[in-house]
PDB file of C-alpha atoms in Angstrom:
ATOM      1  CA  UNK A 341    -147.002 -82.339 -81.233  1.00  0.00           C
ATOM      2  CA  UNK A 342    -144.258 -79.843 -80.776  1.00  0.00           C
ATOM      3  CA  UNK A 343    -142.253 -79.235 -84.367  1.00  0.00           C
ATOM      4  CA  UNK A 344    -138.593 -78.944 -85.064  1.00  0.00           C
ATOM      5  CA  UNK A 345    -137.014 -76.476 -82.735  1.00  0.00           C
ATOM      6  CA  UNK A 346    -133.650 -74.919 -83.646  1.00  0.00           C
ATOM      7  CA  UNK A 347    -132.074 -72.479 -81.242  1.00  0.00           C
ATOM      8  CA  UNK A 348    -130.139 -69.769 -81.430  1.00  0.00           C
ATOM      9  CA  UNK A 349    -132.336 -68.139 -83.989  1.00  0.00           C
ATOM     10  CA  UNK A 350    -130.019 -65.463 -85.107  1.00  0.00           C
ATOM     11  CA  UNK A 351    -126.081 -65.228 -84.447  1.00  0.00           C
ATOM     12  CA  UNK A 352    -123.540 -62.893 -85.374  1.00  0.00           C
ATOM     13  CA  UNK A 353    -120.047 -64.298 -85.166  1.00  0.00           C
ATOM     14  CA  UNK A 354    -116.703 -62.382 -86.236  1.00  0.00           C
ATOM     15  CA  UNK A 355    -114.283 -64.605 -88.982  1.00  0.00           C
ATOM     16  CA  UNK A 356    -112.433 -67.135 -87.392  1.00  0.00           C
ATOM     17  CA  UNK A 357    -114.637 -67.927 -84.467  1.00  0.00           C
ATOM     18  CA  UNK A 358    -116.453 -71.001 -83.771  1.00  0.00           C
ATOM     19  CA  UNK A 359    -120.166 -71.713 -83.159  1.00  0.00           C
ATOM     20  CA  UNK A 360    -122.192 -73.711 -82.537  1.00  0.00           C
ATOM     21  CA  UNK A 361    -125.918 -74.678 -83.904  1.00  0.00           C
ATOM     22  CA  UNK A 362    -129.010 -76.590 -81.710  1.00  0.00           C
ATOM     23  CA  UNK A 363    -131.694 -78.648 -82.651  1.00  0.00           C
ATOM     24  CA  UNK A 364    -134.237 -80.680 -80.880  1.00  0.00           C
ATOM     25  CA  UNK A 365    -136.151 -83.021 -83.410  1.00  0.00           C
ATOM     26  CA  UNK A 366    -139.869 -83.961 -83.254  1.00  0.00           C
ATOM     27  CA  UNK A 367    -140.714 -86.255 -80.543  1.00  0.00           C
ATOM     28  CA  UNK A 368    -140.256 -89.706 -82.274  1.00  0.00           C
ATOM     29  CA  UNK A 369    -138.467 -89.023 -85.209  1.00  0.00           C
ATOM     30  CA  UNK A 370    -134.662 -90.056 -84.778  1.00  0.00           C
ATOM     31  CA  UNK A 371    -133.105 -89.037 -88.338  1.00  0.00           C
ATOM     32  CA  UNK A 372    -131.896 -85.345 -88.330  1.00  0.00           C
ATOM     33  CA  UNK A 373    -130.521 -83.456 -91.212  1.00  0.00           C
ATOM     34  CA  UNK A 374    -128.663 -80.093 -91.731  1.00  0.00           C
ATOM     35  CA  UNK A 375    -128.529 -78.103 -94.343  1.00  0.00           C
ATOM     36  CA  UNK A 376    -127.002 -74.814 -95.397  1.00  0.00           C
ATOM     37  CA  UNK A 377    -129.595 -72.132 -96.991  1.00  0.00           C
ATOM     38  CA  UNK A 378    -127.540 -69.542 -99.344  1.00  0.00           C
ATOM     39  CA  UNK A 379    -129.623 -66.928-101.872  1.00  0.00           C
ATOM     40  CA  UNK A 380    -126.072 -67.830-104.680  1.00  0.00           C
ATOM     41  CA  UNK A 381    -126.347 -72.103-103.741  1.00  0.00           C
ATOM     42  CA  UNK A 382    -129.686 -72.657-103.009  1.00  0.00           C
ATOM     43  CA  UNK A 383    -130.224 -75.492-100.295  1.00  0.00           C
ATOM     44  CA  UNK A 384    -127.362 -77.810 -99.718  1.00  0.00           C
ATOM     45  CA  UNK A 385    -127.084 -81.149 -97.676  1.00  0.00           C
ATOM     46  CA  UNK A 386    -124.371 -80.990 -95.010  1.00  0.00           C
ATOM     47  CA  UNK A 387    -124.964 -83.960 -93.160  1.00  0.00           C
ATOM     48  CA  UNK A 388    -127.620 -86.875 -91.502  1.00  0.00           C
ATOM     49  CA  UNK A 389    -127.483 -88.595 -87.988  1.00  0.00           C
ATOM     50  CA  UNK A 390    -129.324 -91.543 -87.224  1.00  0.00           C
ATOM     51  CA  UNK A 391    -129.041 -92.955 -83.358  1.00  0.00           C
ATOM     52  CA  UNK A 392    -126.290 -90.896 -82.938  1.00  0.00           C
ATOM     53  CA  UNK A 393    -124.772 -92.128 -86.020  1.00  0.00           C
ATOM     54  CA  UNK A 394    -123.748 -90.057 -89.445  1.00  0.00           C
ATOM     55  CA  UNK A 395    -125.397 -91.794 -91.508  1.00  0.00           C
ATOM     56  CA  UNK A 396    -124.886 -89.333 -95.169  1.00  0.00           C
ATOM     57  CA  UNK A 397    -122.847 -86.590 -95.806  1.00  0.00           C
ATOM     58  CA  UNK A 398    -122.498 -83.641 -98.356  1.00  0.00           C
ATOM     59  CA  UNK A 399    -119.688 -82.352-100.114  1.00  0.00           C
ATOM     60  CA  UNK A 400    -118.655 -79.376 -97.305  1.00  0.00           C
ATOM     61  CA  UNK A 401    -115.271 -79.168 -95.424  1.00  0.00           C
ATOM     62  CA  UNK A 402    -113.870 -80.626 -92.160  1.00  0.00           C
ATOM     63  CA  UNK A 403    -114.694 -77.346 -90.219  1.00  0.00           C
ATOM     64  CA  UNK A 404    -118.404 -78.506 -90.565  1.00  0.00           C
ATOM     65  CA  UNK A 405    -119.344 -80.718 -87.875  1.00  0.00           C
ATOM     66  CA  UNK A 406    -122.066 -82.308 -85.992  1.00  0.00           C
ATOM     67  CA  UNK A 407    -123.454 -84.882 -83.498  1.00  0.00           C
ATOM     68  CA  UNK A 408    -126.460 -86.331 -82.271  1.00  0.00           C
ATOM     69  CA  UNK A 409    -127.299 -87.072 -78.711  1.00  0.00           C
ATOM     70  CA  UNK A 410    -128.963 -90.249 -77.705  1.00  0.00           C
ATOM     71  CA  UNK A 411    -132.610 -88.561 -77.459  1.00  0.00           C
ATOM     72  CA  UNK A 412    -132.493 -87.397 -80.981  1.00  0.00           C
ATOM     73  CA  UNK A 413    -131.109 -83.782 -80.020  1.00  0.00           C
ATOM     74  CA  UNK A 414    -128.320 -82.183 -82.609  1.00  0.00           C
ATOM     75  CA  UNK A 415    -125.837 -79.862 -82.910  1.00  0.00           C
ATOM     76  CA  UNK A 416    -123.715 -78.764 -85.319  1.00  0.00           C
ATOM     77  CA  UNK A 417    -120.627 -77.165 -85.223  1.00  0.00           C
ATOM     78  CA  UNK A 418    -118.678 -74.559 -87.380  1.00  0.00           C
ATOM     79  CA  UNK A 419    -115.114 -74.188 -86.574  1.00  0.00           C
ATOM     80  CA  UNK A 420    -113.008 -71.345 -87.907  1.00  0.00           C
ATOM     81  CA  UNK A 421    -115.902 -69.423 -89.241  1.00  0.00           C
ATOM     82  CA  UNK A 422    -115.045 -67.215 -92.761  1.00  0.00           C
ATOM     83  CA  UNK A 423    -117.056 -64.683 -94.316  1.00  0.00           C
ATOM     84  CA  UNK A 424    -119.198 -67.267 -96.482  1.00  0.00           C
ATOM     85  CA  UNK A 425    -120.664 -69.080 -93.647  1.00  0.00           C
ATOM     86  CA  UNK A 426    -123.068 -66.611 -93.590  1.00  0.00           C
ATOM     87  CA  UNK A 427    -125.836 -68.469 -94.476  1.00  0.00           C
ATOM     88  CA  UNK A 428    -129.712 -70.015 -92.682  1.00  0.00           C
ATOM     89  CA  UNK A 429    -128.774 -73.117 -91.728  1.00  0.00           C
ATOM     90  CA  UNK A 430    -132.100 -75.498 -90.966  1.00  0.00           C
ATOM     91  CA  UNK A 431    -132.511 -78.892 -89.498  1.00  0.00           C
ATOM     92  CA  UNK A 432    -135.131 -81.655 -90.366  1.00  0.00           C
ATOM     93  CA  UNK A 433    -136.153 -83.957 -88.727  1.00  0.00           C
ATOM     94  CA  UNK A 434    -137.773 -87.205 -89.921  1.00  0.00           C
ATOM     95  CA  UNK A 435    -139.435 -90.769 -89.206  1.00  0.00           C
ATOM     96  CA  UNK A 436    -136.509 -92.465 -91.189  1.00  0.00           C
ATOM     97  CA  UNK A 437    -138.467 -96.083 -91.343  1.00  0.00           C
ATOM     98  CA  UNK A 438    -139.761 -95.937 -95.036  1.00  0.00           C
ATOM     99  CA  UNK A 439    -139.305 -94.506 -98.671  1.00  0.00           C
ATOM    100  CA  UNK A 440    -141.272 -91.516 -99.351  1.00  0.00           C
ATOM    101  CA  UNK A 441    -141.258 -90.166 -95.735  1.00  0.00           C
ATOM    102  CA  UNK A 442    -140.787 -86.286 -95.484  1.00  0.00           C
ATOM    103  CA  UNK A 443    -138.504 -84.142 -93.371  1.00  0.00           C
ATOM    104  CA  UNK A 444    -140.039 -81.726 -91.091  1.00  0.00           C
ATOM    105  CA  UNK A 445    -137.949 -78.393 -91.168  1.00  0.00           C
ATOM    106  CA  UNK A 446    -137.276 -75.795 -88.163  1.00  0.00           C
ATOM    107  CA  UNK A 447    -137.042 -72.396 -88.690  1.00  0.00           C
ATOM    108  CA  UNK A 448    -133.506 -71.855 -89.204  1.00  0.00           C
ATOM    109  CA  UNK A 449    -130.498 -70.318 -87.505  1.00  0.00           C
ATOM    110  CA  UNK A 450    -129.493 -67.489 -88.921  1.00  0.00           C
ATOM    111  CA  UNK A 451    -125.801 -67.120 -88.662  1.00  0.00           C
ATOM    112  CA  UNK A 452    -123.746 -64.023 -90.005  1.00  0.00           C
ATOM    113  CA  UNK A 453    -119.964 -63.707 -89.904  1.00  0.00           C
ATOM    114  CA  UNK A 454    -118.419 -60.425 -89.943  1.00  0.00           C
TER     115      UNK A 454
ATOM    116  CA  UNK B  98    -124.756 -88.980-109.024  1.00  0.00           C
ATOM    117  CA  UNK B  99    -128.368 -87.389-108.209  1.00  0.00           C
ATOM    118  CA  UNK B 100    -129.740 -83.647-108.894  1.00  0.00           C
ATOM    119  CA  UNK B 101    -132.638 -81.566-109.374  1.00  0.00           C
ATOM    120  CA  UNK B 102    -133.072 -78.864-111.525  1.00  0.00           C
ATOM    121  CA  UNK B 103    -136.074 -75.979-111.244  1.00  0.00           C
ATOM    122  CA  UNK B 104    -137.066 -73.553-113.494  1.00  0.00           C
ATOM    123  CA  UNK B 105    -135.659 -69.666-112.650  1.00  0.00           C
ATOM    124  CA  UNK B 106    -137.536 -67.298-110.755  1.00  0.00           C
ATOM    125  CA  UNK B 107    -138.743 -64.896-109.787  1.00  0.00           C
ATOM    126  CA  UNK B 108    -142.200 -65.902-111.537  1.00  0.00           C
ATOM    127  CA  UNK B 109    -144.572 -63.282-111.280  1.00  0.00           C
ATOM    128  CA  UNK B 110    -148.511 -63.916-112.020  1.00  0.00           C
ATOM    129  CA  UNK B 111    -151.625 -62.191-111.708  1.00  0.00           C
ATOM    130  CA  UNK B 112    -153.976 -63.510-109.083  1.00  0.00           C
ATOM    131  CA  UNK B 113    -156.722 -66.284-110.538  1.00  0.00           C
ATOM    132  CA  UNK B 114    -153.550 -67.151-113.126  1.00  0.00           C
ATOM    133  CA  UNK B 115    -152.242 -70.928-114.096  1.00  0.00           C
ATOM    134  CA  UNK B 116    -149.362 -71.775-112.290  1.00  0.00           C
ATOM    135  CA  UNK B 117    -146.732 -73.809-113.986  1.00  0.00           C
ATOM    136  CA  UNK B 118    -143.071 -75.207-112.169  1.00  0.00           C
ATOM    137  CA  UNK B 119    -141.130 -77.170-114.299  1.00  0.00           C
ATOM    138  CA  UNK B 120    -138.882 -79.288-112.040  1.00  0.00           C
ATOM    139  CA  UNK B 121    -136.916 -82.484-113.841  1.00  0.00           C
ATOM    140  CA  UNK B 122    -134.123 -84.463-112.138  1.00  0.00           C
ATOM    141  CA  UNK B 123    -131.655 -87.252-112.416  1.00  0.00           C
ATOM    142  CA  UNK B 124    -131.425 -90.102-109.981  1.00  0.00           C
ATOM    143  CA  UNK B 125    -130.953 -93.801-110.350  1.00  0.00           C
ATOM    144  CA  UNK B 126    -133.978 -96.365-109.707  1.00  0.00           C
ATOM    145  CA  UNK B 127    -136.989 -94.794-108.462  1.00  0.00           C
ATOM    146  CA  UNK B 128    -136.543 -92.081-106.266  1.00  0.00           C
ATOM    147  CA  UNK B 129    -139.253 -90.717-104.158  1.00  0.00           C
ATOM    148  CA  UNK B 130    -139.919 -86.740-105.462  1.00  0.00           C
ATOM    149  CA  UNK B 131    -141.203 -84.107-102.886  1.00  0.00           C
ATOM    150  CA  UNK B 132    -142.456 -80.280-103.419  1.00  0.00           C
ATOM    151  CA  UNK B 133    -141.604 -77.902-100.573  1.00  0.00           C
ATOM    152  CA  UNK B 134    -142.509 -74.378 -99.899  1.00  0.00           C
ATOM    153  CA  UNK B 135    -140.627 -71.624 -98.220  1.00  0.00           C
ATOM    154  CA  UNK B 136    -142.913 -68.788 -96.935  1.00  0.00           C
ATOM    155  CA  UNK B 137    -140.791 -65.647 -95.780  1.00  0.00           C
ATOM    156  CA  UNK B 138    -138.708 -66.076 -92.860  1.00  0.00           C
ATOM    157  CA  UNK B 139    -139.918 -69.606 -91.797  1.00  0.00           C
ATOM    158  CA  UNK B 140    -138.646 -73.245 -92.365  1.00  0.00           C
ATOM    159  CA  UNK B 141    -139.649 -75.295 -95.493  1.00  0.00           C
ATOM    160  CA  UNK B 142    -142.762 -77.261 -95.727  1.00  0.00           C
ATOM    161  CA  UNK B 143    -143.868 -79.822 -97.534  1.00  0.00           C
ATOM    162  CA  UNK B 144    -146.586 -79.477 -99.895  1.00  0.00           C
ATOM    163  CA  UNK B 145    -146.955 -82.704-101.596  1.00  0.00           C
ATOM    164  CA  UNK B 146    -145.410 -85.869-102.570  1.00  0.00           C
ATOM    165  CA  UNK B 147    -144.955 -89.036-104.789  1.00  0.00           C
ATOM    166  CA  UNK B 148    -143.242 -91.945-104.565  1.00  0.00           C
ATOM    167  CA  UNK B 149    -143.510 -94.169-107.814  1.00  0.00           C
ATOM    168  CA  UNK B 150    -144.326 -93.602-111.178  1.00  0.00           C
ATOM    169  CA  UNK B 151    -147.417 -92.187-112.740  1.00  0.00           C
ATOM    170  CA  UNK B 152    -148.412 -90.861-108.232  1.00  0.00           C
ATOM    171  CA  UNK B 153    -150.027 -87.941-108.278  1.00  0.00           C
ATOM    172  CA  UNK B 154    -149.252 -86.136-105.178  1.00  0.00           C
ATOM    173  CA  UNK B 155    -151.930 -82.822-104.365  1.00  0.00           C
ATOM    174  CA  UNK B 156    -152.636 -80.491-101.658  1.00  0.00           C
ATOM    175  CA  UNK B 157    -153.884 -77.183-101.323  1.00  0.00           C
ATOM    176  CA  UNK B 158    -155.530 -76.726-104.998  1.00  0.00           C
ATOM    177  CA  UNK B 159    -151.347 -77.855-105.624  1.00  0.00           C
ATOM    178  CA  UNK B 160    -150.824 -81.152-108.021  1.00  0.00           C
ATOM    179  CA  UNK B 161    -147.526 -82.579-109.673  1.00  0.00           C
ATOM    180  CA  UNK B 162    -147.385 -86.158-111.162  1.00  0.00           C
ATOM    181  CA  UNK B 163    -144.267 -88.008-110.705  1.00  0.00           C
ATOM    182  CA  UNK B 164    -143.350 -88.873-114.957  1.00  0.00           C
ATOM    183  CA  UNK B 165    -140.705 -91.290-115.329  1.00  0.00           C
ATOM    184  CA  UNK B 166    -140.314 -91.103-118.553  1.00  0.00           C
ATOM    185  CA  UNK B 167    -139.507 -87.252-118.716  1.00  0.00           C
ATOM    186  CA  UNK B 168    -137.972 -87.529-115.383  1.00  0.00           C
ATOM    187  CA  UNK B 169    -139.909 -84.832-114.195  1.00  0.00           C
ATOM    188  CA  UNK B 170    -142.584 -83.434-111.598  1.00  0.00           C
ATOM    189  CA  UNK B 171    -143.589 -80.151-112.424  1.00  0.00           C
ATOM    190  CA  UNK B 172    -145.736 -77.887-109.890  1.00  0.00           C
ATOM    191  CA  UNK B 173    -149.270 -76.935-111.114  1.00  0.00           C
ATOM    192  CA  UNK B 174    -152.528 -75.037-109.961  1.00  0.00           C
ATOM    193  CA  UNK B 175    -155.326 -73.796-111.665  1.00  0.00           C
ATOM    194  CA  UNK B 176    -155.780 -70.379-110.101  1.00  0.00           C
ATOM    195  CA  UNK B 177    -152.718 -68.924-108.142  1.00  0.00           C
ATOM    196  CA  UNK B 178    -153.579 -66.110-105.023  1.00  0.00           C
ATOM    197  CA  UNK B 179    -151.569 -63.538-103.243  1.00  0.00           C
ATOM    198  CA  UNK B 180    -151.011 -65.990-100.035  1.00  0.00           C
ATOM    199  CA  UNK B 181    -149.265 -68.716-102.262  1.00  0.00           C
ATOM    200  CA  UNK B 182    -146.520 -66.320-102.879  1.00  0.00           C
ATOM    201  CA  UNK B 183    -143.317 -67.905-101.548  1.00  0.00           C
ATOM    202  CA  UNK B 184    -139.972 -69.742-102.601  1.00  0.00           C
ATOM    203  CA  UNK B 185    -141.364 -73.529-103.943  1.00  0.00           C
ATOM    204  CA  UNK B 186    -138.509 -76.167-103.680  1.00  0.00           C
ATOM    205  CA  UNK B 187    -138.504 -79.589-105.846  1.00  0.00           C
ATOM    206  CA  UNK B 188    -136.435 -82.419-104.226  1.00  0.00           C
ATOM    207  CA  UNK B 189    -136.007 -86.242-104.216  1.00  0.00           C
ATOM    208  CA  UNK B 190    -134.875 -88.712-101.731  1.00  0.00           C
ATOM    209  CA  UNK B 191    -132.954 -91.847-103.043  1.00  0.00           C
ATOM    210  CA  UNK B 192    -134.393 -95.021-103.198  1.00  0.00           C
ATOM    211  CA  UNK B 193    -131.679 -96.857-101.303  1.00  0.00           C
ATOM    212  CA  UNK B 194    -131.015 -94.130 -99.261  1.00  0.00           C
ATOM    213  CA  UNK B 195    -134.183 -92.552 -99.023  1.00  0.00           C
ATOM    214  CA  UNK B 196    -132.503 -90.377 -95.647  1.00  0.00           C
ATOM    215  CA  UNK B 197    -130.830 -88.487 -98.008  1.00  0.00           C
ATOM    216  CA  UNK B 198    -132.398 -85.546 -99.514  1.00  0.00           C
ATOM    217  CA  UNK B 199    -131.553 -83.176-102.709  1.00  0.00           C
ATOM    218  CA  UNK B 200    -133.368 -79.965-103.252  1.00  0.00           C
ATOM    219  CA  UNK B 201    -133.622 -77.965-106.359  1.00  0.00           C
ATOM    220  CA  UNK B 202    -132.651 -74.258-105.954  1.00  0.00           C
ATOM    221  CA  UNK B 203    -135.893 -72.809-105.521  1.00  0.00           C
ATOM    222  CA  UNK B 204    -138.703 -71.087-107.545  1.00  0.00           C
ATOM    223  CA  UNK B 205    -139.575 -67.769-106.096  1.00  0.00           C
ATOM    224  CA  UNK B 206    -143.323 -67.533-106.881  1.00  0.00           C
ATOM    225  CA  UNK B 207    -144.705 -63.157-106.650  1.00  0.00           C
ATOM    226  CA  UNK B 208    -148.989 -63.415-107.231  1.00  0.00           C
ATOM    227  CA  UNK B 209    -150.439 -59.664-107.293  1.00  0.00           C
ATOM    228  CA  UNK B 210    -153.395 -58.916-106.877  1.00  0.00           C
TER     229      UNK B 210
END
């Protein structure tokens, strides 16, 4: 079975730009999650889509977006980028049925903003 | 409202050492507790998990029992090697929203040899 795939891997942006993140979940599993990866906050939640549906969201600012696309698929979208959206931001994806089910992470997009 | 909270790193051992993570956190009910690890420029993955009191979740020579009554689930093993070095992550999932995840800050974990 094919893991978590998030594309681009790596993205340089200049401040004030928009861009935009991909990620196709594992085959089956229809909750995704993003998250923003920072060395100074740790991991934080930005937000969780169920059948194309945000389900949960974290504390981060309107210029954070995302969707998901009726066969699981996500993107997320940055609008207005500044300096500290640099950041890895990963995508999980997960069953979503029961307690105690995990998330299965991607690799990461790696996005700096110059 | 719900948190984790991990020990600082780095922690640096000597290969064949006792590894010890303290992670505690504070959720309502009985949340379902997770380890992850990060290995250098990849994803997280889990490691192990528990989801009720008194579980002992293990893998990979890994073990952490979920305590209720400390509110914790510290990260153990009995003999640490140079591959296990890598950024270990404690987290819980609600239990009435068990889709929603918080992580811990991360442990980075350096084993010489």
């Amino acid at each position: 079975k094919a893991g978590v795939t998030q594309t681009p891997r790596y993205l340089i942006k200049t401040r004030g730009q928009q861009v935009t993140l991909s990620c196709s979940p594992i085959s089956g599993h229809r909750s995704v999650s993003w998250y923003q990866q920072t060395p100074g906050q740790g991991l934080q939640f930005l937000f969780e889509y169920f059948s194309e549906t945000q389900r949960n969201k974290g504390n981060f600012p309107g210029r954070f977006s995302g969707r998901q696309f009726s066969n699981s698929r996500s993107e997320m979208n940055v609008s207005t980028l500044e300096l500290g959206d640099s950041a890895l931001y990963l995508c999980a994806s997960s069953l979503a049925g029961t307690p105690g089910h995990e998330q299965y992470f991607g690799p990461g997009t790696r996005l700096t903003v110059t | 409202g719900n948190s984790v909270t991990q020990m600082e790193g780095p922690v640096t051992l000597s290969e064949e050492a006792f590894l010890t993570i303290n992670c505690t956190y504070t959720a309502t009910g009985y949340p379902s507790l997770f380890w992850y690890v990060q290995y250098p420029g990849e994803g997280l993955q889990l490691l192990l998990k528990a989801t009720k009191a008194d579980d002992k979740g293990s893998n990979k020579g890994f073990e952490a029992t979920y305590r209720k009554e400390t509110t914790s689930f510290h990260l153990e093993k009995g003999s640490v090697q140079v591959s296990d070095s890598a950024v270990y992550f404690c987290a819980l999932s609600e239990q009435n929203n068990f889709n929603k995840f918080y992580f811990g800050s991360g442990t980075k974990l350096n084993v010489k040899p």
